[in-house]
Coordinates of C-alpha atoms and ligand atoms in Angstrom, one line a residue:
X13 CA 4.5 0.6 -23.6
X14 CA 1.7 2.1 -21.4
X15 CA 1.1 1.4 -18.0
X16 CA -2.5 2.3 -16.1
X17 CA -2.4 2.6 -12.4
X18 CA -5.7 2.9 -10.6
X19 CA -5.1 4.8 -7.0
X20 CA -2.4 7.3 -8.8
X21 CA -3.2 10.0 -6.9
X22 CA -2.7 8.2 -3.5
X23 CA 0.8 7.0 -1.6
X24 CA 1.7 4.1 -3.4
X25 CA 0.0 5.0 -6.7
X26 CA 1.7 8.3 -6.9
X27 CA 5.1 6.9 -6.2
X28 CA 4.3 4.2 -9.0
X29 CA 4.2 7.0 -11.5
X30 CA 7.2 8.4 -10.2
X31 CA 9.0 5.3 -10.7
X32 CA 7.8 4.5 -14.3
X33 CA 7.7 7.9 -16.0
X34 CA 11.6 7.6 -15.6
X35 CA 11.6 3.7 -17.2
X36 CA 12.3 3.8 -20.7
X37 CA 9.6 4.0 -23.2
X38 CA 7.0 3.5 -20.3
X39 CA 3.7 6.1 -21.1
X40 CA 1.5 6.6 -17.6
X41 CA -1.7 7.0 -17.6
X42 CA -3.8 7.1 -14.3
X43 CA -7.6 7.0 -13.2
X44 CA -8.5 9.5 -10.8
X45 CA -12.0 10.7 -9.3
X46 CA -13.2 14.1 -9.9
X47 CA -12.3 14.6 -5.7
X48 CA -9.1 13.0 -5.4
X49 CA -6.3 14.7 -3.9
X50 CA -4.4 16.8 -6.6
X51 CA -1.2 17.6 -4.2
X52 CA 0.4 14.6 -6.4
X53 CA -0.4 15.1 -9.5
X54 CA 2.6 15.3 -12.3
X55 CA 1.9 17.1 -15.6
X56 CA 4.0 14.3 -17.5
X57 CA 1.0 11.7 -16.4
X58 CA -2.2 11.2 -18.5
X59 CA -5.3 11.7 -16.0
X60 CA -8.4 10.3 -17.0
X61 CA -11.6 10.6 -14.7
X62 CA -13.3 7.7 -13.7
X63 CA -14.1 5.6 -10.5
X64 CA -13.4 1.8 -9.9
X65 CA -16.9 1.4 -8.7
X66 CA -17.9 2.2 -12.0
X67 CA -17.7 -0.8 -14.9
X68 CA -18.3 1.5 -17.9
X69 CA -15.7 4.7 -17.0
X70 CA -13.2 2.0 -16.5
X71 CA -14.4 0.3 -19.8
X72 CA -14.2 3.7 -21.6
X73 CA -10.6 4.3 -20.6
X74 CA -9.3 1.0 -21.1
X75 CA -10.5 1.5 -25.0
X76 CA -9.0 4.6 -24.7
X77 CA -5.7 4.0 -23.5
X78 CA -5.2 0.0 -24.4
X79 CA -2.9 -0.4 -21.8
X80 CA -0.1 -2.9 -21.9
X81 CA -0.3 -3.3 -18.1
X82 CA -2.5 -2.0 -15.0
X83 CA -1.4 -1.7 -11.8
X84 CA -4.8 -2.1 -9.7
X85 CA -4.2 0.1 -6.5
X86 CA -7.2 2.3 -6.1
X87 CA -8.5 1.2 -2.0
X88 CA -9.9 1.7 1.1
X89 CA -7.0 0.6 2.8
X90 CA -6.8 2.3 6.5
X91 CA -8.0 -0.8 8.7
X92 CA -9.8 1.1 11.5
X93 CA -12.3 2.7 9.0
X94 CA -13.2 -0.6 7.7
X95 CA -14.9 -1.6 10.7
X96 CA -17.2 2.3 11.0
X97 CA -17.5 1.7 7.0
X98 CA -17.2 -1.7 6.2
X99 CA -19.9 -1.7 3.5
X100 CA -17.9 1.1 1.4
X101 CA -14.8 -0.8 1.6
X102 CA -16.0 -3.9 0.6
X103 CA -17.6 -2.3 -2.1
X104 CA -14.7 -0.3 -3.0
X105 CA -12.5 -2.9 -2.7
X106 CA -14.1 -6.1 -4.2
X107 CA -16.6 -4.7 -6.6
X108 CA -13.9 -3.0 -7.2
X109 CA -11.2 -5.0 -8.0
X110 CA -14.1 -7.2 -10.5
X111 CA -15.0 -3.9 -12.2
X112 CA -11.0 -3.6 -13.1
X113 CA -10.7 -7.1 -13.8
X114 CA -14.0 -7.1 -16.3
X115 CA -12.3 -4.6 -17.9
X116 CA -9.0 -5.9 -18.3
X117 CA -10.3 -9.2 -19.7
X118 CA -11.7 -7.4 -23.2
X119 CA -8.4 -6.0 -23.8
X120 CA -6.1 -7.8 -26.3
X121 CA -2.7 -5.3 -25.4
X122 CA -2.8 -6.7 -22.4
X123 CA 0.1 -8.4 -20.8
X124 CA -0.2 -8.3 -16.9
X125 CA -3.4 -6.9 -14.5
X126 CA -1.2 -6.8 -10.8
X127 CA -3.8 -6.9 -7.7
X128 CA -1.8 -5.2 -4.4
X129 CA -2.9 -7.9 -2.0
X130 CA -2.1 -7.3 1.5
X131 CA -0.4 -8.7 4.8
X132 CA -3.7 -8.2 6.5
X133 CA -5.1 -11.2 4.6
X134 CA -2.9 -13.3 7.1
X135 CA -4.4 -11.6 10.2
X136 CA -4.1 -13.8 13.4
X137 CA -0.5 -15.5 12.6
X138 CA 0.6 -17.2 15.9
X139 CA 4.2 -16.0 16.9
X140 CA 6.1 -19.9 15.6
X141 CA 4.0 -19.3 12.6
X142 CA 6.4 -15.8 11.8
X143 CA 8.0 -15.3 9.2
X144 CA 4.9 -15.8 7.4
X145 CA 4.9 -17.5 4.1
X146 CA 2.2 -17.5 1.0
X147 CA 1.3 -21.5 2.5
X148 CA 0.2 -19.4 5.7
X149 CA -4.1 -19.9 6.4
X150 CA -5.9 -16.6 6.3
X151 CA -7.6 -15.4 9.0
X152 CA -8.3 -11.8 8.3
X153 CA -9.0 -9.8 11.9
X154 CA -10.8 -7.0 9.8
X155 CA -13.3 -6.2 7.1
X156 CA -10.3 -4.9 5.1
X157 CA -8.8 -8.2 5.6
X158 CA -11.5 -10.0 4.2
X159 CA -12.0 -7.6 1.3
X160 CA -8.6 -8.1 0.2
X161 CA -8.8 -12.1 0.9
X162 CA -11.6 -11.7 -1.8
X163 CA -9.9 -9.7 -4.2
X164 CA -6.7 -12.3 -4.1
X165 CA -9.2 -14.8 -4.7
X166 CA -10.9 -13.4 -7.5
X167 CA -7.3 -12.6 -8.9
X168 CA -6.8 -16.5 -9.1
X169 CA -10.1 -17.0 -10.7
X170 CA -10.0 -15.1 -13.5
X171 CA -6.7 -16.4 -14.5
X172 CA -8.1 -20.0 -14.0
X173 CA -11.1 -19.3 -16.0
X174 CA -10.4 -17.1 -18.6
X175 CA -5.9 -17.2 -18.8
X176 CA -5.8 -13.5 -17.7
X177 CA -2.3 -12.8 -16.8
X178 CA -3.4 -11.4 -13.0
X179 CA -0.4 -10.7 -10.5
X180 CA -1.0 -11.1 -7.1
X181 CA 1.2 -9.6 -4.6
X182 CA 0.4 -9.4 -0.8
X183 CA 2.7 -6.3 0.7
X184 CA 3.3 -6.2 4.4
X185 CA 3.2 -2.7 5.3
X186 CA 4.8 0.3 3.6
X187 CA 5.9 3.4 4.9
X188 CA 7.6 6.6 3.6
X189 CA 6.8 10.1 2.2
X190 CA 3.2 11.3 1.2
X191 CA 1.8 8.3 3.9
X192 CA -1.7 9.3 4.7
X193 CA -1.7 10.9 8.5
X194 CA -3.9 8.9 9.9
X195 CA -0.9 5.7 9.8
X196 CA 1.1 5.0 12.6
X197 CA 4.0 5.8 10.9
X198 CA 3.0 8.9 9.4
X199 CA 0.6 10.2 12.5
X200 CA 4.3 9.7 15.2
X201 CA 6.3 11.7 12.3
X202 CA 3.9 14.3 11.9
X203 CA 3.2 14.9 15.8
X204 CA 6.9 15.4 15.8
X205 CA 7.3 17.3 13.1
X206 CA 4.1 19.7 14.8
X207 CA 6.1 19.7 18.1
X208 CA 9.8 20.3 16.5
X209 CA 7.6 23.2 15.1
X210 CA 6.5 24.6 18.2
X211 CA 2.8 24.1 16.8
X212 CA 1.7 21.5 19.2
X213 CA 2.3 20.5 22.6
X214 CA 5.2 17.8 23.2
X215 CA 2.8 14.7 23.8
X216 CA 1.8 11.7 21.5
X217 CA -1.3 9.8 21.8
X218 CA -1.6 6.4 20.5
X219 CA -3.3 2.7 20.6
X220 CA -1.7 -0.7 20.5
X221 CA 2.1 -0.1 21.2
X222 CA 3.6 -3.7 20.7
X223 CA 2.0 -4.9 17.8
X224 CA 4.8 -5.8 15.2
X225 CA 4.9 -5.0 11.7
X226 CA 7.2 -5.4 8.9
X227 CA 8.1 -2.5 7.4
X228 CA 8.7 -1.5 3.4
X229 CA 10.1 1.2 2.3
X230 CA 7.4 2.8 -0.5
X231 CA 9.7 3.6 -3.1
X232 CA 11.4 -0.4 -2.3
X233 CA 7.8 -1.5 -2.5
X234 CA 6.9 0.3 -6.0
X235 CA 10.0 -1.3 -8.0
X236 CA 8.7 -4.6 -6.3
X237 CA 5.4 -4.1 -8.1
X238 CA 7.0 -3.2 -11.7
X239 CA 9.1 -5.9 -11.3
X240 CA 6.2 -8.9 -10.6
X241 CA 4.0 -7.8 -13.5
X242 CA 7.5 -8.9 -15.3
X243 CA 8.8 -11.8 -13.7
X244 CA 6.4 -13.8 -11.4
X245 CA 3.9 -16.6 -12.0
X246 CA -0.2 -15.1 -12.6
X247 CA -2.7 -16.5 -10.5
X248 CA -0.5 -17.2 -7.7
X249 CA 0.7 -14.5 -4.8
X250 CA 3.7 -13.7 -3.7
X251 CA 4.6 -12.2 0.2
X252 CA 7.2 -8.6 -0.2
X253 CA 8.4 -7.5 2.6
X254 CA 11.8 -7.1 4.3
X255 CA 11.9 -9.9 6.9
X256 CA 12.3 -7.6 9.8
X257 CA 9.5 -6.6 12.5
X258 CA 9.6 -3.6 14.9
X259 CA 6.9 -2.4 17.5
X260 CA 5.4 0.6 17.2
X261 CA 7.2 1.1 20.4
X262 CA 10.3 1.1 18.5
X263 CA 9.1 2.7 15.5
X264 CA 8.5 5.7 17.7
X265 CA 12.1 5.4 19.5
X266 CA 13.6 5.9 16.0
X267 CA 11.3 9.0 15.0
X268 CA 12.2 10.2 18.5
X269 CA 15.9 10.2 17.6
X270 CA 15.5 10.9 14.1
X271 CA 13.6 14.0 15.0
X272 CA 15.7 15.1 18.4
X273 CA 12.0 16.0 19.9
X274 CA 11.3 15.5 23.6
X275 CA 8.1 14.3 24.1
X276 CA 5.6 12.0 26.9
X277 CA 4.4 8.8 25.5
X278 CA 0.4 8.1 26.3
X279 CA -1.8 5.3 25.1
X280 CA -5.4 6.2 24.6
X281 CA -7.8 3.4 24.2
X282 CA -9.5 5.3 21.7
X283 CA -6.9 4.1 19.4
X284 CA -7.5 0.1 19.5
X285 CA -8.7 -1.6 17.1
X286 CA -11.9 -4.1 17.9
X287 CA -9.0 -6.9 16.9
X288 CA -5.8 -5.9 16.4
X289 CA -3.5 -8.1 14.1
X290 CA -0.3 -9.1 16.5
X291 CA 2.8 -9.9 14.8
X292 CA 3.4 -9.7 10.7
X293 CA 6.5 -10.6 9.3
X294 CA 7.0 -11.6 5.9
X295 CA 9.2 -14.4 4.4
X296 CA 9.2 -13.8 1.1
X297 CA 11.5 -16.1 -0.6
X298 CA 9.2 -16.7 -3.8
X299 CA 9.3 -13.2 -4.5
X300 CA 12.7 -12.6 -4.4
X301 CA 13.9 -15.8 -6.5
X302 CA 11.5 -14.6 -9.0
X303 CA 12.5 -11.3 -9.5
X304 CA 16.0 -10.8 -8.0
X305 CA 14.2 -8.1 -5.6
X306 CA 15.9 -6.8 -1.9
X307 CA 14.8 -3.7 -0.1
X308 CA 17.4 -1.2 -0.6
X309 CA 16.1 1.7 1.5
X310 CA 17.0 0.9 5.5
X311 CA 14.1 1.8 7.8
X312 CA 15.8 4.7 9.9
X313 CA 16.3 6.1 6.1
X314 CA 12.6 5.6 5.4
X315 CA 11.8 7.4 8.6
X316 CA 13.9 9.9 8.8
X317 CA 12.7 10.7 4.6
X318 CA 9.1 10.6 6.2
X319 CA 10.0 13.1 9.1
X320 CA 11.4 15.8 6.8
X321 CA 8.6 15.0 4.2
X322 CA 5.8 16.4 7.3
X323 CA 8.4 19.4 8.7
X324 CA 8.5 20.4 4.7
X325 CA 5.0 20.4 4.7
X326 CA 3.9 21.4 7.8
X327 CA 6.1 25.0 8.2
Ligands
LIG416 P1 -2.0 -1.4 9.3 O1 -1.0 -2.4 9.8 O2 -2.1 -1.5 7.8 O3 -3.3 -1.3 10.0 O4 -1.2 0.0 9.4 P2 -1.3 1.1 10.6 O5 -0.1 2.0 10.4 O6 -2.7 1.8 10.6 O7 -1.2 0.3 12.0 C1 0.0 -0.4 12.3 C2 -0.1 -0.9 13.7 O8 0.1 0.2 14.6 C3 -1.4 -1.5 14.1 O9 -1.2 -2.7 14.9 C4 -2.1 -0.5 15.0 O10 -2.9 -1.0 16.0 C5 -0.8 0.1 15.7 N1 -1.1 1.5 16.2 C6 -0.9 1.9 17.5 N2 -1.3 3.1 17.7 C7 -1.9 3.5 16.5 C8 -2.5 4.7 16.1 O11 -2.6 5.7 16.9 N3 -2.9 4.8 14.8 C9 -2.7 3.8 13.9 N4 -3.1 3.9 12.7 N5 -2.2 2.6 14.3 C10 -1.7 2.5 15.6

């Protein structure tokens, strides 16, 4: 069996590879650029160069590799950036996601193509419409919203018109180690981790304090995505998430515990978004009764994982 996961050397991606190198009889192969990050590369994975934006690389390794299943998480998935770049991510995201798609459709070893939707396709959910299901309109608040409204939509397509098995999941947010710094997650744990350090000065800086997100652990999230390109329905998506919403407010209570740092709190409108998303919480039943799935990992786990992961790397 050979699985081909686009985005390998990012967060999720790299923790997909983690996960299937250790299933039985699974072979990984990933696509990277020539200028991805290497600090996550495994020599047990088969790199091949190549770039979603690019039909004919993709083509090329797909006849190369004949996958049996692609996991399709190569993005430009920090929201704030998709409002200063909202051309790239678009591009990046939907031309994407066609290019993969395109390519997927000529192979015959296929079995599953699984698109990582996202909770921002929801975007403004009023608070008696939480827990959010899959019925749930979409009113994406950002350009990475919308990108990833189009690349659900294309997902159902192409299994309409032409029987490709596409899975469609939309994760509300993940968290854990290797999450890129510039997360709210990741950027509280790192500060901490600086100050623990003695490197930086005991203050934190950041935007929108109550919105609510659910929260995922990564390594929770990953088996959830090996598990839908076995079990659930293509062309249709499916919510994962845990059911539970914190603040960042309380996010950054728990670092601050986990962490034992003393620190003063400021909010800095530098970090607001043009339209923030308020509240996100997943229900996702479907899921769950399709695959047997529950988030193992409890959140002050994830965090406190995510803490040591930056004080590892950053002494
Ligand atoms: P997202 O939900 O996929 O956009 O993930 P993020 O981790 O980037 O943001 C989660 C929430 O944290 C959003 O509502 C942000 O507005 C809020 N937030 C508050 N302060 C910050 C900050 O300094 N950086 C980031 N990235 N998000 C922040």
């Amino acid at each position: 069996m050979k699985a081909l996961i686009t985005g390998i050397t990012g967060f999720a991606g790299s923790h997909l590879a983690d996960f299937l190198i250790d299933e039985e009889g699974v072979e990984v192969h990933g696509i990277r650029r020539p200028r991805s990050r290497t600090e996550f590369l495994r020599y047990d994975v088969h790199y091949h160069e190549g770039d979603v934006t690019d039909l004919e690389s993709l083509q090329n390794i797909c006849d190369r590799v004949e996958p049996n299943f692609i996991f399709h998480l190569a993005a430009q998935s920090f929201v704030p950036f998709s409002w200063d770049a909202a051309q790239s991510t678009l591009s990046t995201n939907i031309i994407g996601t066609l290019n993969m798609l395109d390519a997927a459709c000529r192979l015959p070893s296929l079995r599953a193509i699984h698109l990582a939707g996202s909770s921002e396709e929801y975007g403004m959910v009023d608070p008696d419409e939480c827990p959010v299901t899959e019925l749930q309109p979409l009113r994406p608040l950002s350009p990475y919203g919308v990108s990833k409204v189009a690349t659900d939509l294309l997902g159902q397509q192409y299994q309409r018109s032409y029987g490709l098995n596409v899975i469609i999941t939309r994760a509300f947010n993940h968290t854990g180690p290797r999450r890129g710094e510039q997360f709210v997650t990741s950027k509280i744990a790192r500060q901490l981790a600086l100050i623990k350090l003695g490197k930086a000065e005991p203050v934190l800086t950041l935007g929108n304090l109550e919105a609510i997100r659910d929260f995922t652990d990564v390594r929770d999230m990953i088996k959830a995505y090996w598990l839908a390109v076995l079990h659930c329905e293509p062309g249709i998506p499916y919510n994962i998430g845990t059911g539970v919403g914190h603040t960042v407010e309380q996010v950054v209570c728990i670092l601050e515990k986990v962490s034992g740092v003393k620190f003063k709190l400021k909010q800095d409108s530098q970090f607001m978004r043009p339209s923030d998303v308020p509240r996100l919480i997943a229900n996702s039943t479907a899921f769950r009764n399709a695959t047997g799935w529950r988030p193992e990992i409890p959140f002050e786990q994830t965090l406190r994982d995510l803490f040591d992961y930056w004080v590892e790397r950053l002494k």
